[in-house]
Amino acid sequence: MIKTPYLLFLGDAPDQLAAKVAQGIKDWRPDNAVGQFRMEGCKADVGLTDMTLEDAKAAGAATLVIGVANRGGVISPEWKKVLVMALEEGFDLASGLHNLLSEEADLVAVAAACGRELHDVRIPSVEYPIANGKKRTGKRVLAVGTDCSVGKMYTALCMDAEMKKRGMKSNFRATGQTGILITGDGVPLDAVIADFMAGSVEYLTPDNDADHWDHIEGQGSLFHVSYSGVTMALIHGGQPDALILAHEPTREHMRGLPDYQQPSLHDLRDTALTLAKVANPACQIVGISVNTQHMTDVDAKAYLAEVEADMGLPATDPFRYGAAKLVDALEAI
Amino acid sequence: MIKTPYLLFLGDAPDQLAAKVAQGIKDWRPDNAVGQFRMEGCKADVGLTDMTLEDAKAAGAATLVIGVANRGGVISPEWKKVLVMALEEGFDLASGLHNLLSEEADLVAVAAACGRELHDVRIPSVEYPIANGKKRTGKRVLAVGTDCSVGKMYTALCMDAEMKKRGMKSNFRATGQTGILITGDGVPLDAVIADFMAGSVEYLTPDNDADHWDHIEGQGSLFHVSYSGVTMALIHGGQPDALILAHEPTREHMRGLPDYQQPSLHDLRDTALTLAKVANPACQIVGISVNTQHMTDVDAKAYLAEVEADMGLPATDPFRYGAAKLVDALEAI
């Protein structure tokens, strides 16, 4: 568990997109961030107060979170200066970079000397069990996609936010690096050893109150040959009561696989539901989340209406038009 | 790659079953083993000549393979004496135990001093790529099971042996510890990091001659919630041209999961073929392998006839009745 609140490190981000982890934290857990730390030349701004390390410490920040991608696969000397100072000022560090903090000898030494923690959310910190498949109490919903990166995490975060607004019991359960940094906890599923994948998802979504919903962050796609095993483990380890189909209609091929076409929503529905019923025979498909970011408002609404008619299920872009339709469907279970 | 031939270490096996790895090597790659090494009190015998380390060295053995399960999760002092002597006599060591040879400081030190290699086939020795899904040349067949441990490895080995007998080009591709020790090479798929599972299967089954068959060792089951992600990665990374359905009809529930029932062969066929066609649209189900070890000859033959009629596919127990029917079906593709 990463200590909150955070100071978000934007470094020398070359553009706004490079700071998407920081933006995600600001958008979804604004209470977790007291401010942003920008170095000279930083081209990103997530709209928080600019703070020095001292300012942030005074405001109660406990962890400096690297909210920006680095360049060239190294942690630069300029970054290092800030990270070392942060440890000395009493901050823990958290990072989802491929370069692990724990493999930087200087950071490890300074952290040890200062009694601070280094969190690399890209690697598991827990020895997960092998899945036992036992039925758990509480309710779980998982978004499964026609492809990777179609908005499954945002769908889960939107539904969680809508449930909280309605006073329902609800948790977002992170399974990827950005999700873990947003919430401070989770399972970095793509880095888990094969035999323990489903078990790590069981661990992440334990028994809970009968009226509590876990929104499990989806990964990959059953139809993406590079990552389908990870998706499969989420479906069986998560034993979801409800599935949301997630889709991005403007893709020309599967992400990173030019020779592969996206499946239809019908194919996704049939395959995902068959497999989900192995772990939870009562599982239902309750709605469709469409990522319409590349469509005009008129086109998006027309497409959503068409999908609703075709599939007989509520369809929305939860980030653009709100998750109310999807949460209504979940409440009806 | 583990150097052959082997001397098979049976240690102080309490019974025959404990030596099943050694038995598998003896059954499937008899040319790979010059003899067996048994300690006092050993209750197993795989039918090879008993040899001292010196005898085996003289007979050309290059690697001492631990062909027996250990007890209590430790490598005993009695075993250690033999393993150290073997290193000093010039043998490499190979093991599929959960206790890694490479975590035993004394073995590591002696191996380094003697210039010998320690092979722990339970952990990957290669950095596998992320799967790219590109169509590969050559043909591949994969057995998928209604459950775990229903005979998928034996099915692959039987088909490989039958093809070799017919003069066809064929390789068994190991994905588990026993299979790797049998052949001296392979991918320990259950120990691969999630993101690289499918890529490791692509790596294992590269481009080959158009008339060459890879028999990919199956793992887990799409219907076994603990391990289904591993099976999924095999189906998409292996991009099989042909699937064999594997079944054990006397199981009362899924292995290790008392609350889960086995799927029907119809369910397995439909789900596995749908998913396999994502990676290889031409994939076909060509036959059924039934593990009849717990049935009388009369019952087994009646059951096989019933399955053939029901499924419209050739069905056999390849270990009991030969793999000719399955290989006939593969040749017809």
XYZ file of C-alpha atoms in Angstrom:
666
model
C 0.000 0.000 0.000
C 1.409 3.358 -1.103
C 1.016 6.135 1.473
C -1.223 9.028 0.443
C -1.519 11.893 -0.258
C 0.897 12.252 -3.143
C 3.001 14.944 -4.702
C 2.843 14.257 -8.458
C 6.202 14.427 -10.207
C 5.815 15.645 -13.804
C 9.572 16.032 -14.354
C 10.553 17.502 -17.696
C 7.552 16.010 -19.555
C 7.864 16.856 -23.267
C 4.072 17.077 -23.684
C 0.786 16.604 -21.869
C 0.379 12.955 -22.959
C 3.641 11.958 -21.236
C 2.009 12.857 -17.910
C -1.053 10.642 -18.336
C -0.444 8.754 -15.089
C -0.457 12.037 -13.168
C -3.537 13.130 -15.099
C -5.286 9.877 -14.177
C -4.586 10.423 -10.490
C -5.773 14.031 -10.711
C -8.961 13.010 -12.585
C -9.914 10.006 -10.459
C -8.439 10.501 -7.004
C -7.995 14.267 -6.670
C -7.992 13.941 -2.882
C -4.864 11.775 -3.176
C -2.737 14.588 -4.635
C -1.747 17.815 -2.870
C 0.084 19.293 -5.847
C 2.407 18.833 -8.794
C 6.206 19.123 -9.042
C 7.490 20.394 -12.388
C 11.099 20.752 -13.478
C 12.408 23.430 -15.813
C 11.133 22.882 -19.333
C 8.142 20.767 -18.274
C 5.433 20.959 -20.958
C 2.700 19.184 -18.978
C 0.293 20.618 -16.443
C -2.407 18.560 -14.747
C -3.964 21.621 -13.145
C -2.769 21.171 -9.567
C -0.843 23.738 -7.520
C 2.862 23.796 -8.335
C 4.783 22.937 -5.184
C 8.354 22.555 -3.993
C 9.182 19.465 -1.966
C 9.006 21.613 1.169
C 5.588 23.033 0.272
C 4.253 19.551 -0.375
C 5.676 18.168 2.862
C 4.013 21.009 4.752
C 0.745 20.173 2.971
C 1.010 16.592 4.242
C 2.256 14.733 1.150
C 3.765 11.333 2.016
C 4.837 9.955 -1.377
C 6.377 11.444 -4.502
C 4.690 9.618 -7.373
C 6.384 9.582 -10.770
C 3.437 10.547 -12.920
C 5.330 10.866 -16.182
C 6.994 8.522 -18.688
C 10.760 8.744 -18.878
C 12.770 8.959 -22.051
C 15.334 6.562 -23.461
C 14.751 3.896 -20.847
C 16.874 5.564 -18.178
C 16.252 7.680 -15.097
C 18.161 10.854 -15.942
C 20.656 12.568 -13.603
C 18.287 15.555 -13.430
C 15.453 13.333 -12.181
C 17.803 11.602 -9.759
C 18.628 14.869 -8.011
C 14.951 15.471 -7.278
C 14.290 11.864 -6.244
C 17.229 11.812 -3.827
C 16.173 15.135 -2.329
C 12.630 13.839 -1.935
C 13.859 10.784 -0.001
C 15.947 13.034 2.196
C 12.945 15.294 2.813
C 10.997 12.276 4.052
C 8.977 11.214 0.988
C 8.508 7.618 -0.127
C 8.820 7.158 -3.895
C 6.368 5.321 -6.170
C 6.830 4.501 -9.840
C 5.341 2.433 -12.627
C 8.356 2.834 -14.914
C 9.987 -0.162 -16.579
C 13.225 1.079 -15.002
C 12.782 -0.055 -11.441
C 13.610 2.293 -8.590
C 14.853 -0.771 -6.724
C 17.507 -1.345 -9.383
C 19.036 2.111 -8.889
C 21.748 1.548 -6.291
C 21.895 5.192 -5.213
C 18.151 5.439 -4.602
C 18.177 2.150 -2.677
C 21.045 3.367 -0.485
C 19.502 6.763 0.242
C 16.079 5.224 0.932
C 17.641 2.783 3.400
C 19.596 5.549 5.129
C 16.469 7.734 5.416
C 14.095 4.913 6.339
C 11.911 5.531 3.269
C 10.123 3.084 0.954
C 10.520 2.596 -2.805
C 7.377 1.287 -4.556
C 7.778 -0.218 -8.015
C 4.197 -0.960 -8.996
C 5.323 -2.736 -12.168
C 6.362 -5.808 -10.180
C 4.350 -7.814 -7.640
C 5.160 -7.298 -3.985
C 3.083 -10.275 -2.806
C 3.365 -14.056 -3.274
C -0.049 -14.790 -4.726
C -1.813 -18.131 -4.208
C -2.986 -20.512 -6.913
C -6.682 -19.826 -7.536
C -9.059 -22.092 -5.603
C -12.235 -21.101 -7.454
C -14.305 -20.893 -4.248
C -17.400 -18.747 -4.534
C -16.890 -15.401 -2.791
C -19.478 -13.097 -1.263
C -20.135 -9.633 -2.690
C -20.542 -8.653 -6.328
C -17.973 -8.113 -9.076
C -18.094 -6.522 -12.498
C -15.435 -6.777 -15.204
C -15.136 -4.996 -18.546
C -13.952 -7.213 -21.407
C -12.856 -5.612 -24.648
C -12.958 -6.313 -28.354
C -9.310 -5.152 -28.218
C -6.647 -3.876 -25.799
C -6.714 -0.214 -24.713
C -10.354 0.444 -25.536
C -11.225 2.117 -22.217
C -11.742 -0.740 -19.764
C -9.989 1.075 -16.894
C -11.922 4.292 -17.448
C -15.160 2.296 -17.641
C -14.450 0.726 -14.253
C -13.458 4.056 -12.708
C -16.590 5.746 -14.094
C -18.880 3.040 -12.721
C -17.117 3.158 -9.342
C -17.527 6.936 -9.194
C -21.220 6.717 -10.140
C -21.867 4.071 -7.472
C -20.117 6.164 -4.835
C -22.253 9.148 -5.888
C -25.345 7.004 -5.326
C -24.105 5.967 -1.878
C -23.522 2.376 -2.958
C -20.640 0.266 -1.605
C -18.006 0.087 -4.307
C -14.266 -0.324 -4.972
C -12.128 0.050 -8.057
C -9.667 -2.876 -8.127
C -6.537 -2.001 -10.069
C -4.743 -4.618 -12.173
C -2.339 -2.337 -14.090
C 0.352 0.178 -13.291
C -1.698 3.331 -13.825
C -4.641 1.936 -11.894
C -2.380 0.959 -9.004
C -0.855 4.435 -8.812
C -4.329 6.010 -8.973
C -5.629 3.992 -6.035
C -2.382 3.194 -4.192
C -3.014 -0.550 -4.300
C -3.651 -3.451 -6.680
C -2.103 -6.329 -8.617
C 0.282 -5.699 -11.570
C -1.279 -8.614 -13.412
C 0.879 -8.550 -16.530
C 3.943 -9.139 -14.353
C 2.519 -12.070 -12.375
C 3.869 -15.612 -12.968
C 1.474 -17.633 -15.173
C 0.414 -20.172 -12.541
C -0.638 -17.463 -10.092
C -2.551 -15.065 -12.359
C -6.078 -16.183 -11.469
C -5.062 -16.517 -7.815
C -3.835 -12.926 -7.766
C -7.253 -11.777 -8.993
C -8.985 -13.800 -6.266
C -6.606 -12.155 -3.762
C -7.470 -8.711 -5.146
C -11.245 -9.194 -4.874
C -11.919 -11.057 -1.627
C -15.187 -11.778 0.182
C -17.179 -8.638 0.797
C -20.635 -7.400 1.829
C -23.443 -8.875 -0.254
C -24.307 -5.420 -1.641
C -20.707 -4.376 -2.332
C -19.397 -4.077 -5.904
C -15.802 -4.606 -6.996
C -15.027 -2.927 -10.322
C -12.176 -5.064 -11.590
C -9.880 -3.288 -14.034
C -9.784 -5.294 -17.279
C -6.617 -6.144 -19.237
C -5.982 -7.264 -22.809
C -8.722 -9.007 -24.769
C -9.766 -12.617 -25.338
C -9.281 -11.802 -29.017
C -5.789 -10.270 -28.721
C -3.330 -13.124 -29.207
C -0.498 -11.446 -27.279
C -2.415 -10.957 -24.029
C -5.513 -13.178 -24.089
C -4.169 -15.393 -21.296
C -4.194 -12.429 -18.927
C -7.824 -11.644 -19.840
C -8.767 -15.289 -19.295
C -7.264 -15.215 -15.791
C -9.300 -12.088 -14.968
C -12.528 -13.756 -16.079
C -11.902 -16.916 -14.056
C -10.116 -15.385 -11.058
C -12.580 -12.507 -10.841
C -15.678 -14.762 -11.149
C -17.664 -11.678 -12.210
C -21.422 -11.444 -11.684
C -21.588 -8.979 -14.556
C -19.599 -8.259 -17.690
C -19.475 -4.985 -19.598
C -18.469 -5.222 -23.268
C -15.943 -2.511 -24.158
C -15.374 -1.348 -27.726
C -13.594 1.321 -29.781
C -15.387 1.493 -33.157
C -12.737 3.372 -35.156
C -9.896 0.852 -34.854
C -8.700 -0.494 -38.177
C -7.052 -3.573 -36.717
C -6.173 -5.112 -33.365
C -3.690 -2.961 -31.458
C -0.151 -3.807 -32.554
C -1.368 -6.673 -34.790
C -1.983 -5.345 -38.328
C -3.141 -8.769 -39.593
C -5.874 -9.186 -36.971
C -9.363 -7.711 -37.132
C -11.490 -6.839 -34.116
C -14.263 -9.307 -33.316
C -17.876 -8.179 -33.423
C -19.654 -7.354 -30.175
C -21.758 -10.485 -30.801
C -18.638 -12.676 -30.923
C -17.216 -11.031 -27.817
C -20.507 -11.467 -25.961
C -20.838 -15.167 -26.789
C -17.231 -16.140 -26.075
C -16.762 -14.083 -22.922
C -20.070 -15.160 -21.390
C -19.449 -18.857 -22.061
C -16.085 -18.652 -20.316
C -17.336 -16.463 -17.456
C -20.106 -18.941 -16.665
C -17.471 -21.573 -15.876
C -16.528 -19.573 -12.768
C -19.939 -17.998 -12.130
C -22.942 -19.646 -13.801
C -25.091 -16.615 -12.909
C -22.877 -14.167 -14.798
C -24.712 -11.776 -17.143
C -23.712 -9.276 -19.798
C -25.277 -6.054 -18.560
C -24.159 -3.317 -20.901
C -21.762 -1.896 -23.454
C -19.110 0.773 -22.997
C -18.103 2.486 -26.221
C -15.003 4.654 -26.419
C -16.224 7.452 -28.733
C -13.258 9.810 -28.321
C -12.603 9.833 -32.065
C -16.252 10.494 -33.021
C -18.352 13.667 -33.116
C -21.159 13.975 -30.612
C -23.732 13.312 -33.337
C -21.898 10.254 -34.658
C -21.291 8.924 -31.177
C -24.941 9.150 -30.191
C -26.077 7.577 -33.451
C -23.596 4.740 -32.986
C -24.696 4.133 -29.392
C -28.353 3.985 -30.461
C -27.461 1.520 -33.205
C -25.517 -0.707 -30.780
C -28.364 -0.652 -28.266
C -30.823 -1.758 -30.917
C -28.504 -4.412 -32.294
C -27.412 -5.914 -28.969
C -30.506 -5.292 -26.833
C -28.322 -3.886 -24.068
C -27.737 -0.388 -22.670
C -24.787 1.295 -24.374
C -22.955 4.477 -23.452
C -19.594 6.181 -23.419
C -19.285 6.415 -19.636
C -16.461 8.963 -19.745
C -18.321 11.241 -22.155
C -21.960 10.708 -21.206
C -21.758 9.262 -17.683
C -22.029 5.715 -16.343
C -25.619 5.981 -15.091
C -26.998 3.514 -17.657
C -24.410 0.899 -16.747
C -24.884 1.337 -13.001
C -28.672 1.163 -13.431
C -28.153 -2.211 -15.098
C -25.839 -3.391 -12.314
C -28.296 -2.274 -9.642
C -30.979 -4.340 -11.343
C -29.035 -7.595 -10.789
C 19.647 -27.326 -23.755
C 20.469 -30.154 -21.365
C 23.320 -32.405 -22.501
C 22.366 -36.026 -23.218
C 22.588 -38.888 -22.524
C 21.403 -38.922 -18.932
C 21.947 -40.982 -15.837
C 18.543 -41.051 -14.107
C 18.677 -40.386 -10.364
C 15.919 -42.279 -8.533
C 17.314 -41.480 -5.073
C 15.451 -43.092 -2.207
C 12.062 -43.050 -3.965
C 9.388 -44.371 -1.574
C 7.397 -45.929 -4.432
C 7.251 -46.258 -8.203
C 4.992 -43.231 -8.679
C 7.586 -40.922 -7.095
C 9.898 -41.704 -10.050
C 7.419 -40.760 -12.782
C 9.770 -38.230 -14.384
C 12.428 -40.932 -14.783
C 9.769 -43.321 -16.071
C 8.677 -40.746 -18.655
C 12.237 -40.351 -19.927
C 12.670 -44.132 -20.063
C 9.339 -44.583 -21.895
C 9.706 -41.748 -24.408
C 13.396 -41.107 -24.952
C 15.079 -44.407 -24.014
C 18.129 -43.423 -26.079
C 18.599 -40.433 -23.780
C 19.271 -42.553 -20.670
C 22.223 -44.900 -20.140
C 21.076 -46.185 -16.768
C 19.546 -45.500 -13.382
C 21.153 -44.531 -10.059
C 19.372 -45.850 -6.982
C 20.230 -45.174 -3.332
C 19.764 -47.606 -0.500
C 16.070 -48.156 0.214
C 14.917 -47.007 -3.223
C 11.509 -48.569 -3.997
C 11.350 -47.502 -7.653
C 12.807 -49.210 -10.704
C 12.323 -47.897 -14.238
C 13.925 -50.968 -15.774
C 17.289 -49.523 -16.754
C 20.688 -50.907 -15.750
C 21.724 -49.863 -12.242
C 24.932 -47.874 -12.517
C 27.431 -46.114 -10.284
C 28.499 -42.625 -11.293
C 31.697 -44.116 -12.677
C 29.855 -46.744 -14.737
C 27.601 -44.084 -16.190
C 30.479 -41.763 -16.995
C 32.200 -44.607 -18.807
C 28.960 -45.246 -20.720
C 28.975 -41.619 -21.895
C 26.381 -40.014 -19.597
C 26.698 -36.211 -19.481
C 23.929 -35.162 -17.080
C 22.527 -36.579 -13.852
C 18.785 -35.955 -14.082
C 16.749 -35.936 -10.894
C 13.917 -38.212 -11.976
C 12.187 -38.452 -8.623
C 10.121 -36.160 -6.387
C 11.746 -35.132 -3.139
C 10.106 -35.220 0.257
C 9.323 -32.386 2.633
C 10.361 -29.666 0.222
C 14.094 -30.007 0.903
C 17.038 -31.644 -0.835
C 18.252 -34.088 1.826
C 21.879 -34.415 2.988
C 21.904 -37.949 1.540
C 20.927 -36.626 -1.909
C 23.451 -33.808 -1.597
C 26.327 -36.262 -1.196
C 25.444 -37.912 -4.499
C 24.821 -34.624 -6.317
C 28.154 -33.159 -5.185
C 29.987 -36.336 -6.188
C 28.286 -36.246 -9.585
C 29.462 -32.677 -10.202
C 32.973 -33.669 -9.188
C 32.843 -36.665 -11.550
C 31.996 -34.296 -14.409
C 28.187 -34.530 -14.659
C 25.901 -31.556 -15.165
C 22.758 -31.690 -13.003
C 19.165 -31.203 -14.194
C 16.074 -30.945 -12.020
C 12.407 -30.019 -12.169
C 12.040 -29.778 -8.382
C 10.429 -26.758 -6.747
C 13.614 -26.536 -4.664
C 15.990 -25.011 -7.159
C 19.490 -26.409 -7.524
C 20.611 -22.828 -8.095
C 19.443 -21.868 -4.624
C 21.663 -24.465 -2.924
C 24.881 -22.579 -2.185
C 27.016 -25.714 -1.917
C 25.881 -27.086 -5.283
C 26.433 -23.707 -6.933
C 29.955 -23.479 -5.491
C 30.944 -27.020 -6.478
C 29.471 -26.622 -9.975
C 31.443 -23.404 -10.470
C 34.652 -25.015 -9.225
C 34.166 -28.024 -11.525
C 32.934 -26.039 -14.522
C 29.599 -27.888 -14.587
C 26.057 -26.629 -15.303
C 22.963 -26.702 -13.079
C 19.666 -26.853 -15.007
C 16.488 -25.933 -13.139
C 13.803 -26.617 -15.713
C 11.116 -25.174 -13.442
C 12.235 -21.624 -14.236
C 12.743 -19.986 -17.633
C 16.308 -19.509 -18.822
C 15.332 -17.227 -21.718
C 13.807 -13.717 -21.958
C 10.812 -14.452 -24.125
C 9.322 -11.838 -26.466
C 5.753 -10.530 -26.450
C 3.752 -12.514 -29.033
C 3.504 -10.843 -32.436
C 0.839 -13.167 -33.886
C 2.585 -13.458 -37.258
C 1.641 -16.540 -39.258
C 4.422 -19.118 -39.137
C 5.252 -21.833 -41.661
C 4.933 -25.519 -40.779
C 2.071 -27.248 -38.968
C 1.178 -27.395 -35.295
C -1.162 -29.547 -33.244
C -2.249 -28.935 -29.650
C -4.278 -31.099 -27.291
C -6.825 -29.192 -25.204
C -8.457 -30.915 -22.242
C -11.785 -30.980 -20.474
C -9.606 -30.821 -17.335
C -5.964 -30.663 -16.210
C -3.888 -33.860 -16.144
C -6.028 -35.832 -18.572
C -3.149 -37.058 -20.757
C -2.316 -34.130 -23.042
C 1.458 -34.693 -22.805
C 1.171 -38.408 -23.474
C -1.133 -37.690 -26.424
C 1.469 -35.361 -27.955
C 4.294 -37.825 -27.330
C 2.277 -40.702 -28.829
C 1.456 -38.705 -31.964
C 5.090 -37.590 -32.307
C 6.274 -41.212 -32.010
C 3.717 -42.401 -34.583
C 4.745 -39.685 -37.045
C 8.413 -40.541 -36.618
C 7.539 -44.201 -37.242
C 5.880 -43.154 -40.496
C 8.932 -41.138 -41.512
C 7.131 -37.825 -41.132
C 8.877 -34.649 -39.887
C 7.810 -34.113 -36.319
C 8.848 -32.611 -32.966
C 7.413 -32.816 -29.482
C 7.521 -29.296 -27.979
C 7.654 -29.430 -24.185
C 5.866 -26.811 -22.076
C 6.157 -28.460 -18.651
C 8.882 -29.746 -16.368
C 8.531 -33.444 -17.175
C 8.322 -32.792 -20.886
C 11.423 -30.588 -20.766
C 13.414 -33.263 -18.938
C 12.206 -35.903 -21.414
C 13.376 -33.927 -24.427
C 16.116 -31.773 -22.892
C 14.506 -28.540 -24.082
C 11.298 -26.516 -23.897
C 9.460 -23.681 -22.143
C 8.330 -24.012 -18.488
C 5.132 -22.173 -19.322
C 3.575 -22.108 -15.858
C 6.593 -20.137 -14.629
C 6.595 -17.524 -17.405
C 5.548 -13.921 -16.645
C 1.963 -13.253 -17.810
C 2.805 -10.774 -20.572
C 5.236 -13.174 -22.238
C 3.280 -16.446 -22.151
C 2.021 -16.420 -25.725
C 5.377 -15.094 -26.928
C 7.175 -17.991 -25.273
C 4.976 -20.425 -27.205
C 5.748 -18.620 -30.469
C 9.446 -18.882 -29.559
C 9.063 -22.607 -28.876
C 7.380 -23.369 -32.218
C 9.135 -21.264 -34.867
C 8.869 -21.355 -38.663
C 9.487 -24.812 -40.031
C 9.156 -26.913 -43.190
C 5.667 -26.883 -44.663
C 5.263 -30.619 -43.962
C 6.715 -30.511 -40.441
C 4.488 -31.014 -37.391
C 5.064 -29.534 -33.940
C 3.233 -31.452 -31.218
C 2.796 -28.743 -28.599
C 2.424 -30.080 -25.053
C -0.863 -28.826 -23.619
C -1.307 -27.329 -20.133
C -4.311 -26.755 -17.900
C -7.768 -26.417 -19.432
C -9.911 -23.543 -20.670
C -12.460 -24.813 -18.130
C -10.085 -25.017 -15.136
C -10.302 -21.646 -13.394
C -6.856 -21.905 -11.783
C -4.891 -22.386 -15.006
C -7.110 -21.370 -17.942
C -4.937 -18.362 -18.753
C -2.014 -20.661 -19.491
C -4.170 -22.757 -21.843
C -5.372 -19.602 -23.582
C -1.771 -18.517 -24.219
C -0.987 -21.921 -25.744
C -3.947 -21.663 -28.116
C -3.041 -18.150 -29.282
C 0.758 -18.428 -29.150
C 0.739 -21.872 -30.743
C -1.677 -20.857 -33.554
C -2.439 -24.578 -34.025
C -3.667 -25.953 -37.346
C -5.279 -28.820 -35.487
C -6.715 -29.407 -32.029
C -7.145 -32.753 -30.289
C -9.771 -32.875 -27.537
C -8.448 -34.711 -24.471
C -10.748 -36.244 -21.869
C -10.712 -38.510 -18.812
C -14.267 -39.886 -18.426
C -14.073 -41.118 -14.823
C -13.340 -37.778 -13.129
C -15.978 -36.772 -10.618
C -15.032 -33.099 -10.621
C -12.369 -30.767 -11.991
C -8.952 -31.591 -10.564
C -8.499 -29.822 -7.227
C -11.856 -28.004 -7.562
C -14.607 -30.073 -5.910
C -17.312 -27.542 -6.825
C -16.563 -27.577 -10.566
C -17.814 -30.130 -13.081
C -16.024 -31.079 -16.278
C -17.455 -29.579 -19.465
C -18.834 -31.837 -22.167
C -16.714 -32.587 -25.211
C -19.225 -30.504 -27.189
C -18.611 -27.478 -24.971
C -14.861 -27.949 -25.166
C -14.996 -28.278 -28.949
C -17.050 -25.134 -29.465
C -15.131 -22.907 -27.070
C -11.638 -24.062 -28.003
C -12.256 -23.883 -31.740
C -13.745 -20.382 -31.554
C -10.692 -19.124 -29.691
C -8.194 -21.035 -31.842
C -9.653 -19.506 -35.008
C -8.654 -16.053 -33.769
C -4.987 -17.001 -34.278
C -5.518 -19.467 -37.139
C -8.827 -19.254 -39.022
C -8.075 -22.614 -40.692
C -7.802 -24.505 -37.395
C -9.782 -27.749 -37.204
C -10.669 -30.205 -34.473
C -9.312 -33.494 -35.818
C -9.796 -36.098 -33.133
C -10.346 -37.070 -29.522
C -7.861 -38.584 -27.080
C -9.493 -40.423 -24.200
C -7.506 -41.432 -21.130
C -9.060 -44.839 -20.348
C -6.586 -45.968 -17.697
C -9.344 -46.465 -15.130
C -11.601 -48.482 -17.489
C -11.585 -52.114 -18.555
C -10.731 -52.886 -22.166
C -14.379 -53.626 -22.942
C -15.635 -50.447 -21.299
C -12.920 -48.364 -22.933
C -13.723 -49.611 -26.417
C -17.448 -49.122 -25.893
C -16.851 -45.599 -24.647
C -14.606 -44.739 -27.602
C -17.219 -46.007 -30.057
C -19.874 -43.931 -28.308
C -17.710 -40.786 -28.444
C -16.945 -41.320 -32.132
C -20.634 -41.610 -32.923
C -21.571 -38.636 -30.786
C -18.828 -36.283 -31.968
C -18.295 -37.488 -35.524
C -14.544 -37.540 -34.957
C -11.961 -40.324 -34.571
C -11.445 -41.206 -30.910
C -8.791 -43.374 -29.298
C -6.653 -43.819 -26.217
C -3.318 -43.245 -27.950
C -1.257 -44.672 -25.082
C -3.336 -47.844 -24.896
C -4.423 -48.376 -28.495
C -1.910 -46.327 -30.501
C -2.096 -42.896 -32.105
C -2.624 -44.093 -35.696
C -6.196 -42.751 -35.913
C -5.118 -39.302 -34.763
C -2.114 -39.165 -37.066
C -4.278 -40.344 -39.996
C -6.517 -37.367 -39.299
C -3.547 -34.985 -39.117
C -2.112 -36.342 -42.364
C -5.433 -35.640 -44.054
C -5.165 -31.896 -43.341
